[in-house]
Amino acid sequence: MTEFSMFPVVFYLMAAITVGSAFGVAFTNNIFYSAIALMFTLLGAAGLYVMLAADFVAVVQVFVYVGGILVLTLFAINLTSRIGDVSVSNRSLGRFPSFLVLGLIGYSMVRAIRTAAWNVVEVGDPVPTIEAIGDAFLTQYILPFELASLVLLAALVGAVVLSRKELKEVRG
Amino acid sequence: MEIGLTHFLVVSTMVFLAGLFCVLTRRNAIGILMGVELILNSANLNYLAFSRYSSVNYDGQMFAIFVIMLAAAEAAIGLAIVLGIYQTFHTIDVEATDTLRL
């Protein structure tokens, strides 16, 4: 019972971390600070995934996003921007029209969320999902699973080819 | 008040809006990629929220895992392209890379 009353507290904490650092990613001028804020967004989202009884997805999120994609992003930032360039992030669309677009989309989305009659079922206690997910990967989802490995292989080769430096010398 | 489906949906909407703002306003290509990742995360949050609150099986979680996988591939390719752009143009300002524009 005491755990049940903690649920809203933890939810609002995780939601505050996620949303606050997401807007940090959007609004800070330094691209490096954006990447650090992105880390907190991803970790907060992983916490929300745990609250949604998705333990395996939360672990995958931490491994792949925080351990992989974020490190890759930091590498790219350090490889591309010169020191004086780090804080340069000039805007393509002005802030005011962006806020207009955001306000319109956000208003309509929140309104839709609040008014739609969602089909909600009774939620049970959270149970470990790893066994069910592993079974599903090798039975019902075997074709997407194998295709995913092909996509990852193609992405690996493509990334190597795209970022190779001496393309001209090799060809000539 | 009981935390329910709509709470998670509102959180994911806010993350989506932050990502959209990032994509709309940045001229730094890496910033745009980070905005795309925020948007993908908000979609994942929606998948998991509906998987928890309005279904009885794990299909939503499977889709979330596939989304994470595709996001990894997208980040690898996208950052490789960014590095290629940087080697060619010596900047990652997406408005400077308009060679194909008439």
mmCIF file of N, CA and C in Angstrom, chain B residues 8-67:
data_model
loop_
_atom_site.group_PDB
_atom_site.id
_atom_site.type_symbol
_atom_site.label_atom_id
_atom_site.label_comp_id
_atom_site.label_asym_id
_atom_site.label_seq_id
_atom_site.Cartn_x
_atom_site.Cartn_y
_atom_site.Cartn_z
ATOM 1 N N PHE B 8 0.719 9.988 -19.014
ATOM 2 C CA PHE B 8 1.874 9.619 -19.827
ATOM 3 C C PHE B 8 1.770 10.240 -21.212
ATOM 4 N N LEU B 9 0.543 10.318 -21.750
ATOM 5 C CA LEU B 9 0.391 10.901 -23.076
ATOM 6 C C LEU B 9 0.754 12.376 -23.067
ATOM 7 N N VAL B 10 0.406 13.080 -21.982
ATOM 8 C CA VAL B 10 0.745 14.502 -21.917
ATOM 9 C C VAL B 10 2.261 14.686 -21.814
ATOM 10 N N VAL B 11 2.918 13.837 -21.017
ATOM 11 C CA VAL B 11 4.386 13.912 -20.931
ATOM 12 C C VAL B 11 4.994 13.682 -22.303
ATOM 13 N N SER B 12 4.501 12.676 -23.020
ATOM 14 C CA SER B 12 5.091 12.397 -24.331
ATOM 15 C C SER B 12 4.800 13.524 -25.310
ATOM 16 N N THR B 13 3.630 14.177 -25.183
ATOM 17 C CA THR B 13 3.358 15.337 -26.035
ATOM 18 C C THR B 13 4.371 16.441 -25.787
ATOM 19 N N MET B 14 4.703 16.678 -24.515
ATOM 20 C CA MET B 14 5.663 17.746 -24.215
ATOM 21 C C MET B 14 7.048 17.413 -24.774
ATOM 22 N N VAL B 15 7.455 16.147 -24.641
ATOM 23 C CA VAL B 15 8.759 15.758 -25.201
ATOM 24 C C VAL B 15 8.732 15.920 -26.717
ATOM 25 N N PHE B 16 7.595 15.556 -27.333
ATOM 26 C CA PHE B 16 7.471 15.719 -28.787
ATOM 27 C C PHE B 16 7.597 17.183 -29.182
ATOM 28 N N LEU B 17 6.943 18.068 -28.415
ATOM 29 C CA LEU B 17 7.005 19.488 -28.769
ATOM 30 C C LEU B 17 8.420 20.023 -28.636
ATOM 31 N N ALA B 18 9.143 19.572 -27.587
ATOM 32 C CA ALA B 18 10.535 20.004 -27.438
ATOM 33 C C ALA B 18 11.359 19.544 -28.633
ATOM 34 N N GLY B 19 11.150 18.289 -29.060
ATOM 35 C CA GLY B 19 11.884 17.789 -30.217
ATOM 36 C C GLY B 19 11.531 18.543 -31.483
ATOM 37 N N LEU B 20 10.249 18.871 -31.633
ATOM 38 C CA LEU B 20 9.830 19.613 -32.826
ATOM 39 C C LEU B 20 10.458 21.000 -32.835
ATOM 40 N N PHE B 21 10.494 21.634 -31.665
ATOM 41 C CA PHE B 21 11.134 22.951 -31.577
ATOM 42 C C PHE B 21 12.600 22.854 -31.972
ATOM 43 N N CYS B 22 13.251 21.801 -31.487
ATOM 44 C CA CYS B 22 14.667 21.579 -31.805
ATOM 45 C C CYS B 22 14.853 21.463 -33.319
ATOM 46 N N VAL B 23 13.992 20.656 -33.963
ATOM 47 C CA VAL B 23 14.139 20.446 -35.403
ATOM 48 C C VAL B 23 13.852 21.731 -36.164
ATOM 49 N N LEU B 24 12.854 22.505 -35.685
ATOM 50 C CA LEU B 24 12.464 23.704 -36.421
ATOM 51 C C LEU B 24 13.504 24.802 -36.310
ATOM 52 N N THR B 25 14.141 24.942 -35.151
ATOM 53 C CA THR B 25 14.944 26.138 -34.940
ATOM 54 C C THR B 25 16.437 25.921 -35.123
ATOM 55 N N ARG B 26 16.929 24.710 -35.075
ATOM 56 C CA ARG B 26 18.376 24.522 -35.165
ATOM 57 C C ARG B 26 18.854 24.609 -36.607
ATOM 58 N N ARG B 27 20.028 25.175 -36.783
ATOM 59 C CA ARG B 27 20.698 25.056 -38.070
ATOM 60 C C ARG B 27 21.891 24.125 -37.971
ATOM 61 N N ASN B 28 22.228 23.741 -36.753
ATOM 62 C CA ASN B 28 23.293 22.766 -36.548
ATOM 63 C C ASN B 28 22.729 21.371 -36.809
ATOM 64 N N ALA B 29 23.364 20.633 -37.727
ATOM 65 C CA ALA B 29 22.796 19.337 -38.133
ATOM 66 C C ALA B 29 22.714 18.363 -36.966
ATOM 67 N N ILE B 30 23.688 18.415 -36.048
ATOM 68 C CA ILE B 30 23.639 17.503 -34.906
ATOM 69 C C ILE B 30 22.471 17.865 -33.998
ATOM 70 N N GLY B 31 22.178 19.169 -33.859
ATOM 71 C CA GLY B 31 21.022 19.585 -33.071
ATOM 72 C C GLY B 31 19.731 19.053 -33.661
ATOM 73 N N ILE B 32 19.644 19.056 -34.986
ATOM 74 C CA ILE B 32 18.444 18.524 -35.634
ATOM 75 C C ILE B 32 18.313 17.033 -35.343
ATOM 76 N N LEU B 33 19.449 16.308 -35.391
ATOM 77 C CA LEU B 33 19.384 14.874 -35.093
ATOM 78 C C LEU B 33 18.938 14.634 -33.658
ATOM 79 N N MET B 34 19.394 15.491 -32.728
ATOM 80 C CA MET B 34 18.964 15.309 -31.341
ATOM 81 C C MET B 34 17.463 15.561 -31.207
ATOM 82 N N GLY B 35 16.939 16.521 -31.967
ATOM 83 C CA GLY B 35 15.498 16.736 -31.951
ATOM 84 C C GLY B 35 14.737 15.534 -32.465
ATOM 85 N N VAL B 36 15.275 14.908 -33.520
ATOM 86 C CA VAL B 36 14.631 13.702 -34.056
ATOM 87 C C VAL B 36 14.632 12.606 -33.002
ATOM 88 N N GLU B 37 15.731 12.522 -32.224
ATOM 89 C CA GLU B 37 15.758 11.486 -31.200
ATOM 90 C C GLU B 37 14.734 11.757 -30.093
ATOM 91 N N LEU B 38 14.536 13.027 -29.757
ATOM 92 C CA LEU B 38 13.491 13.344 -28.785
ATOM 93 C C LEU B 38 12.123 12.913 -29.297
ATOM 94 N N ILE B 39 11.861 13.167 -30.588
ATOM 95 C CA ILE B 39 10.562 12.798 -31.153
ATOM 96 C C ILE B 39 10.381 11.278 -31.123
ATOM 97 N N LEU B 40 11.454 10.539 -31.453
ATOM 98 C CA LEU B 40 11.360 9.083 -31.415
ATOM 99 C C LEU B 40 11.085 8.600 -29.992
ATOM 100 N N ASN B 41 11.700 9.259 -29.006
ATOM 101 C CA ASN B 41 11.458 8.861 -27.623
ATOM 102 C C ASN B 41 10.019 9.100 -27.215
ATOM 103 N N SER B 42 9.439 10.219 -27.672
ATOM 104 C CA SER B 42 8.052 10.473 -27.302
ATOM 105 C C SER B 42 7.132 9.436 -27.946
ATOM 106 N N ALA B 43 7.463 9.018 -29.171
ATOM 107 C CA ALA B 43 6.654 7.962 -29.798
ATOM 108 C C ALA B 43 6.759 6.663 -29.013
ATOM 109 N N ASN B 44 7.986 6.362 -28.555
ATOM 110 C CA ASN B 44 8.170 5.157 -27.744
ATOM 111 C C ASN B 44 7.365 5.207 -26.463
ATOM 112 N N LEU B 45 7.347 6.385 -25.844
ATOM 113 C CA LEU B 45 6.586 6.532 -24.605
ATOM 114 C C LEU B 45 5.104 6.262 -24.855
ATOM 115 N N ASN B 46 4.609 6.714 -26.009
ATOM 116 C CA ASN B 46 3.218 6.436 -26.353
ATOM 117 C C ASN B 46 2.989 4.942 -26.545
ATOM 118 N N TYR B 47 3.898 4.281 -27.262
ATOM 119 C CA TYR B 47 3.765 2.840 -27.466
ATOM 120 C C TYR B 47 3.655 2.119 -26.131
ATOM 121 N N LEU B 48 4.567 2.459 -25.201
ATOM 122 C CA LEU B 48 4.586 1.740 -23.937
ATOM 123 C C LEU B 48 3.378 2.094 -23.086
ATOM 124 N N ALA B 49 2.921 3.350 -23.149
ATOM 125 C CA ALA B 49 1.751 3.731 -22.358
ATOM 126 C C ALA B 49 0.522 2.962 -22.829
ATOM 127 N N PHE B 50 0.348 2.887 -24.165
ATOM 128 C CA PHE B 50 -0.816 2.133 -24.652
ATOM 129 C C PHE B 50 -0.651 0.649 -24.405
ATOM 130 N N SER B 51 0.592 0.165 -24.468
ATOM 131 C CA SER B 51 0.809 -1.250 -24.175
ATOM 132 C C SER B 51 0.436 -1.581 -22.742
ATOM 133 N N ARG B 52 0.664 -0.619 -21.838
ATOM 134 C CA ARG B 52 0.368 -0.871 -20.434
ATOM 135 C C ARG B 52 -1.117 -0.700 -20.130
ATOM 136 N N TYR B 53 -1.701 0.367 -20.685
ATOM 137 C CA TYR B 53 -3.033 0.749 -20.215
ATOM 138 C C TYR B 53 -4.168 0.307 -21.111
ATOM 139 N N SER B 54 -3.903 -0.035 -22.368
ATOM 140 C CA SER B 54 -5.057 -0.445 -23.169
ATOM 141 C C SER B 54 -4.749 -1.652 -24.036
ATOM 142 N N SER B 55 -3.905 -2.547 -23.563
ATOM 143 C CA SER B 55 -3.785 -3.823 -24.245
ATOM 144 C C SER B 55 -3.335 -4.853 -23.222
ATOM 145 N N VAL B 56 -3.442 -6.104 -23.584
ATOM 146 C CA VAL B 56 -3.093 -7.152 -22.631
ATOM 147 C C VAL B 56 -1.846 -7.912 -23.049
ATOM 148 N N ASN B 57 -1.290 -7.606 -24.251
ATOM 149 C CA ASN B 57 -0.095 -8.336 -24.672
ATOM 150 C C ASN B 57 1.084 -7.368 -24.778
ATOM 151 N N TYR B 58 2.198 -7.857 -25.331
ATOM 152 C CA TYR B 58 3.431 -7.080 -25.329
ATOM 153 C C TYR B 58 3.760 -6.480 -26.692
ATOM 154 N N ASP B 59 2.772 -6.361 -27.574
ATOM 155 C CA ASP B 59 3.070 -5.876 -28.915
ATOM 156 C C ASP B 59 3.669 -4.467 -28.890
ATOM 157 N N GLY B 60 3.139 -3.610 -28.011
ATOM 158 C CA GLY B 60 3.673 -2.257 -27.931
ATOM 159 C C GLY B 60 5.135 -2.245 -27.529
ATOM 160 N N GLN B 61 5.500 -3.122 -26.606
ATOM 161 C CA GLN B 61 6.906 -3.165 -26.185
ATOM 162 C C GLN B 61 7.786 -3.681 -27.310
ATOM 163 N N MET B 62 7.283 -4.644 -28.102
ATOM 164 C CA MET B 62 8.078 -5.112 -29.243
ATOM 165 C C MET B 62 8.327 -3.967 -30.215
ATOM 166 N N PHE B 63 7.275 -3.200 -30.493
ATOM 167 C CA PHE B 63 7.449 -2.087 -31.429
ATOM 168 C C PHE B 63 8.416 -1.057 -30.869
ATOM 169 N N ALA B 64 8.374 -0.841 -29.552
ATOM 170 C CA ALA B 64 9.298 0.123 -28.962
ATOM 171 C C ALA B 64 10.741 -0.335 -29.142
ATOM 172 N N ILE B 65 10.971 -1.649 -29.010
ATOM 173 C CA ILE B 65 12.339 -2.154 -29.193
ATOM 174 C C ILE B 65 12.775 -1.955 -30.644
ATOM 175 N N PHE B 66 11.858 -2.202 -31.598
ATOM 176 C CA PHE B 66 12.233 -1.993 -32.998
ATOM 177 C C PHE B 66 12.495 -0.513 -33.271
ATOM 178 N N VAL B 67 11.727 0.362 -32.624
ATOM 179 C CA VAL B 67 11.964 1.800 -32.815
ATOM 180 C C VAL B 67 13.344 2.181 -32.294
#
